[in-house]
Short mmCIF file of C-alpha atoms in Angstrom, two decimals:
data_model
loop_
_atom_site.label_atom_id
_atom_site.label_comp_id
_atom_site.label_asym_id
_atom_site.label_seq_id
_atom_site.Cartn_x
_atom_site.Cartn_y
_atom_site.Cartn_z
CA ASP V 12 0.06 -0.13 0.16
CA ILE V 13 1.08 3.64 -0.66
CA GLN V 14 1.10 5.68 2.54
CA MET V 15 0.95 9.53 2.32
CA THR V 16 2.84 11.39 4.82
CA GLN V 17 1.64 15.33 5.09
CA SER V 18 3.83 17.51 7.04
CA PRO V 19 3.23 19.72 9.01
CA SER V 20 0.12 18.42 10.68
CA SER V 21 -0.68 21.87 11.80
CA VAL V 22 0.42 25.12 10.86
CA SER V 23 -0.70 28.66 12.29
CA ALA V 24 -0.48 31.70 9.74
CA SER V 25 -1.82 35.22 9.32
CA VAL V 26 -3.80 36.63 6.79
CA GLY V 27 -2.02 37.46 3.50
CA ASP V 28 0.99 34.81 4.37
CA ARG V 29 2.29 32.20 2.19
CA VAL V 30 1.30 28.49 3.28
CA THR V 31 3.32 25.60 1.97
CA ILE V 32 1.78 22.01 2.62
CA THR V 33 4.07 18.95 1.86
CA CYS V 34 2.56 15.66 0.84
CA ARG V 35 5.06 12.53 0.47
CA ALA V 36 4.23 9.38 -1.11
CA THR V 37 6.14 6.25 0.00
CA GLN V 38 6.68 5.07 -3.61
CA GLY V 39 6.33 7.10 -6.96
CA ILE V 40 2.81 8.07 -8.06
CA THR V 41 3.64 10.16 -11.01
CA ASN V 42 1.15 12.97 -10.82
CA TRP V 43 -1.57 11.01 -9.46
CA LEU V 44 -2.47 13.46 -6.73
CA ALA V 45 -5.21 15.56 -5.59
CA TRP V 46 -5.51 17.91 -2.78
CA TYR V 47 -8.82 18.89 -0.76
CA GLN V 48 -10.17 21.49 1.94
CA GLN V 49 -12.20 20.63 4.49
CA LYS V 50 -13.81 23.13 6.71
CA PRO V 51 -15.36 22.09 10.24
CA GLY V 52 -18.42 20.22 9.63
CA LYS V 53 -18.43 20.73 5.89
CA VAL V 54 -17.83 18.29 3.02
CA PRO V 55 -14.32 17.85 1.49
CA LYS V 56 -13.67 19.98 -1.40
CA LEU V 57 -11.40 19.18 -4.26
CA LEU V 58 -8.70 21.93 -5.04
CA ILE V 59 -6.33 20.57 -7.08
CA TYR V 60 -5.91 17.25 -9.30
CA ALA V 61 -3.32 15.74 -11.31
CA ALA V 62 -0.88 17.49 -8.77
CA SER V 63 -1.08 20.72 -10.31
CA SER V 64 -4.26 21.30 -12.15
CA LEU V 65 -6.65 23.71 -10.56
CA GLN V 66 -9.95 22.58 -9.92
CA SER V 67 -13.03 24.98 -11.54
CA GLY V 68 -14.12 27.69 -9.46
CA VAL V 69 -11.03 27.11 -6.91
CA PRO V 70 -9.27 30.59 -6.38
CA SER V 71 -5.74 30.81 -8.19
CA ARG V 72 -4.03 31.64 -4.98
CA PHE V 73 -3.85 27.91 -4.53
CA SER V 74 -1.41 26.02 -6.57
CA GLY V 75 0.27 22.70 -6.38
CA SER V 76 3.35 21.22 -7.82
CA GLY V 77 5.49 18.02 -7.57
CA SER V 78 5.57 14.55 -9.18
CA GLY V 79 6.88 10.95 -8.26
CA THR V 80 7.17 10.95 -4.32
CA ASP V 81 7.12 14.52 -3.19
CA PHE V 82 4.21 16.97 -3.82
CA THR V 83 3.39 20.67 -2.32
CA LEU V 84 0.15 22.56 -2.01
CA THR V 85 0.90 26.45 -1.75
CA ILE V 86 -1.55 29.15 -0.66
CA ASN V 87 -0.34 32.52 -1.41
CA SER V 88 -1.96 35.51 0.44
CA LEU V 89 -4.03 33.33 2.84
CA GLN V 90 -7.37 34.64 3.27
CA PRO V 91 -9.80 34.18 6.15
CA GLU V 92 -11.76 31.70 4.45
CA ASP V 93 -8.89 29.43 3.89
CA PHE V 94 -8.49 28.34 7.44
CA ALA V 95 -9.52 24.57 7.33
CA THR V 96 -7.91 21.26 7.10
CA TYR V 97 -6.15 20.09 3.96
CA TYR V 98 -5.60 16.43 2.90
CA CYS V 99 -3.76 14.86 -0.16
CA GLN V 100 -4.87 11.79 -1.74
CA GLN V 101 -2.97 9.37 -3.84
CA ALA V 102 -5.04 7.94 -6.97
CA ASP V 103 -2.02 5.77 -8.29
CA SER V 104 -3.21 2.24 -7.20
CA PHE V 105 -5.80 0.71 -4.63
CA PRO V 106 -6.03 1.09 -1.74
CA LEU V 107 -6.77 4.91 -2.34
CA THR V 108 -5.12 6.65 0.43
CA PHE V 109 -5.23 10.02 1.99
CA GLY V 110 -2.61 11.94 4.12
CA GLY V 111 -3.31 12.53 7.52
CA GLY V 112 -4.12 16.18 7.08
CA THR V 113 -2.80 19.55 7.78
CA LYS V 114 -4.81 22.20 9.86
CA VAL V 115 -4.34 25.55 9.01
CA GLU V 116 -5.01 27.92 11.77
CA ILE V 117 -5.21 31.37 12.50
CA LYS V 118 -2.03 32.84 14.38
CA GLU J 26 -26.55 20.19 -11.02
CA VAL J 27 -24.85 17.16 -9.82
CA GLN J 28 -26.02 15.67 -6.25
CA VAL J 29 -25.11 12.76 -4.62
CA LEU J 30 -27.37 12.04 -1.22
CA GLU J 31 -26.77 9.45 1.08
CA SER J 32 -29.24 7.61 3.48
CA GLY J 33 -29.46 4.76 5.76
CA GLY J 34 -27.11 5.38 8.79
CA GLY J 35 -27.78 4.96 12.22
CA LEU J 36 -26.99 3.35 15.21
CA VAL J 37 -26.26 -0.77 15.16
CA GLN J 38 -24.80 -3.01 18.04
CA PRO J 39 -21.37 -4.48 17.42
CA GLY J 40 -21.62 -7.54 15.08
CA GLY J 41 -24.58 -6.05 13.28
CA SER J 42 -25.29 -5.11 9.65
CA LEU J 43 -26.55 -1.82 7.85
CA ARG J 44 -27.00 -0.68 4.35
CA LEU J 45 -26.09 2.53 3.18
CA SER J 46 -27.56 4.23 -0.22
CA CYS J 47 -26.53 6.90 -2.09
CA ALA J 48 -28.76 8.59 -4.87
CA ALA J 49 -27.23 10.56 -7.57
CA SER J 50 -28.36 12.93 -10.03
CA GLY J 51 -27.19 15.31 -12.62
CA PHE J 52 -24.85 13.49 -14.47
CA THR J 53 -24.98 10.07 -16.49
CA PHE J 54 -24.29 7.63 -13.52
CA SER J 55 -23.07 4.68 -15.49
CA SER J 56 -20.08 6.53 -16.74
CA TYR J 57 -18.51 7.32 -13.42
CA ALA J 58 -16.70 5.27 -10.87
CA MET J 59 -17.97 5.83 -7.33
CA SER J 60 -16.43 5.53 -4.01
CA TRP J 61 -17.27 5.28 -0.23
CA VAL J 62 -14.97 7.47 2.06
CA ARG J 63 -15.42 7.73 5.70
CA GLN J 64 -14.28 10.19 8.39
CA ALA J 65 -14.31 8.96 11.99
CA PRO J 66 -15.23 11.56 14.44
CA GLY J 67 -12.47 14.31 14.91
CA LYS J 68 -10.16 12.07 12.86
CA GLY J 69 -8.98 12.31 8.74
CA LEU J 70 -10.44 10.85 5.61
CA GLU J 71 -10.15 6.94 4.93
CA TRP J 72 -10.96 5.57 1.74
CA VAL J 73 -13.45 2.39 2.16
CA SER J 74 -14.51 0.88 -1.17
CA ALA J 75 -14.90 1.75 -5.10
CA ILE J 76 -17.03 0.55 -7.80
CA SER J 77 -16.25 1.13 -11.53
CA GLY J 78 -19.05 2.16 -14.04
CA SER J 79 -19.29 -1.45 -15.08
CA GLY J 80 -19.43 -3.03 -11.50
CA SER J 81 -15.57 -3.93 -10.67
CA THR J 82 -14.99 -3.27 -7.12
CA TYR J 83 -12.34 -2.72 -4.53
CA TYR J 84 -12.26 -2.41 -0.89
CA ALA J 85 -9.87 -1.05 1.62
CA ASP J 86 -8.24 -3.94 3.93
CA SER J 87 -10.14 -3.04 7.09
CA VAL J 88 -13.49 -3.63 5.46
CA LYS J 89 -12.72 -6.60 3.07
CA GLY J 90 -14.92 -9.51 3.65
CA ARG J 91 -17.52 -7.37 5.68
CA PHE J 92 -18.43 -4.66 3.50
CA THR J 93 -19.98 -5.18 -0.23
CA ILE J 94 -20.41 -2.25 -2.64
CA SER J 95 -23.02 -2.47 -5.61
CA ARG J 96 -24.49 -0.06 -8.03
CA ASP J 97 -27.85 0.24 -10.22
CA ASN J 98 -27.19 2.23 -13.01
CA SER J 99 -30.85 1.93 -13.97
CA LYS J 100 -31.85 3.72 -10.66
CA ASN J 101 -28.72 5.81 -10.37
CA THR J 102 -28.09 4.32 -6.83
CA LEU J 103 -24.83 3.18 -5.13
CA SER J 104 -25.24 0.79 -1.96
CA LEU J 105 -22.88 -0.41 0.75
CA LEU J 106 -23.82 -3.20 2.58
CA MET J 107 -21.84 -3.25 5.94
CA ASN J 108 -21.70 -6.56 7.83
CA SER J 109 -20.00 -7.84 11.12
CA LEU J 110 -19.77 -4.23 12.29
CA ARG J 111 -17.52 -3.08 14.77
CA ALA J 112 -16.94 -0.11 17.11
CA GLU J 113 -13.96 1.26 14.85
CA ASP J 114 -16.35 1.33 11.85
CA THR J 115 -18.07 4.20 13.54
CA ALA J 116 -17.95 7.38 11.22
CA LEU J 117 -19.31 9.47 8.99
CA TYR J 118 -19.49 7.67 5.31
CA TYR J 119 -19.37 9.88 2.24
CA CYS J 120 -20.64 8.71 -1.20
CA ALA J 121 -18.13 10.66 -3.63
CA LYS J 122 -18.27 10.32 -7.35
CA ASP J 123 -14.98 10.00 -9.25
CA SER J 124 -13.98 12.81 -11.26
CA SER J 125 -13.02 11.00 -14.43
CA GLY J 126 -15.84 10.17 -16.94
CA MET J 127 -14.19 7.08 -18.06
CA GLY J 128 -16.12 4.67 -15.77
CA ASN J 129 -13.26 2.13 -15.30
CA TYR J 130 -10.88 4.98 -14.24
CA PHE J 131 -10.39 5.75 -10.66
CA THR J 132 -9.04 9.31 -9.83
CA TRP J 133 -10.32 11.68 -7.15
CA PHE J 134 -13.52 12.86 -5.84
CA ASP J 135 -15.26 15.91 -7.18
CA TYR J 136 -18.46 15.61 -5.72
CA TRP J 137 -19.39 14.68 -2.11
CA GLY J 138 -22.34 13.61 -0.36
CA GLN J 139 -23.25 15.14 2.97
CA GLY J 140 -22.47 11.98 4.56
CA ALA J 141 -24.30 9.13 6.59
CA LEU J 142 -23.54 8.65 10.31
CA VAL J 143 -23.11 5.24 11.34
CA THR J 144 -22.44 4.42 15.16
CA VAL J 145 -21.32 1.13 16.17
CA SER J 146 -22.32 0.80 19.96
CA SER J 147 -23.93 -1.54 22.42
#
């Protein structure tokens, strides 16, 4: 099974900051990676797919990069509505697996 | 408008059974793989099971042999039959639509239902 490790598990940031979250796979997954945002009590929302493609309707301050085993989600100019938990997910092979999540908190 | 709506959650005793259903609308259901993803209280996301448009099935090791995923393309419905339930199966179960329109491809999830809460407790 492919394990997905996210870091950090939580980050405190201020409005306007740039936040970077990393996700590492235990084996190469080319670009079969997605990022989701989940706010408390809400459904996960797809942000980025195929490692770097922005889902329709998602603000351009979100970006993804990486391939193989190392991936990054960057949020430029953090906005109040961006405080949430972020998950990566690999779709290279079954079982599909998610990272443990990164909580972005208000500093 | 794409919609997926779960039903069937509830309280069940350990060792019991429960069936979740997901009603889909707003897309050509048979063209998309579907999955169940769960989230235990206060925890992260865990993929549970997937089914291709044509009916090929896949399971997480934690539920293999106990859960059965199925779909009825004529009724646009997805189901999850859960047997031999354990306390650790307690979670919010999401029905999730795959983003790929190629029914036998499994990628990421672009639409999620609101979830069905399953509580396993005596």
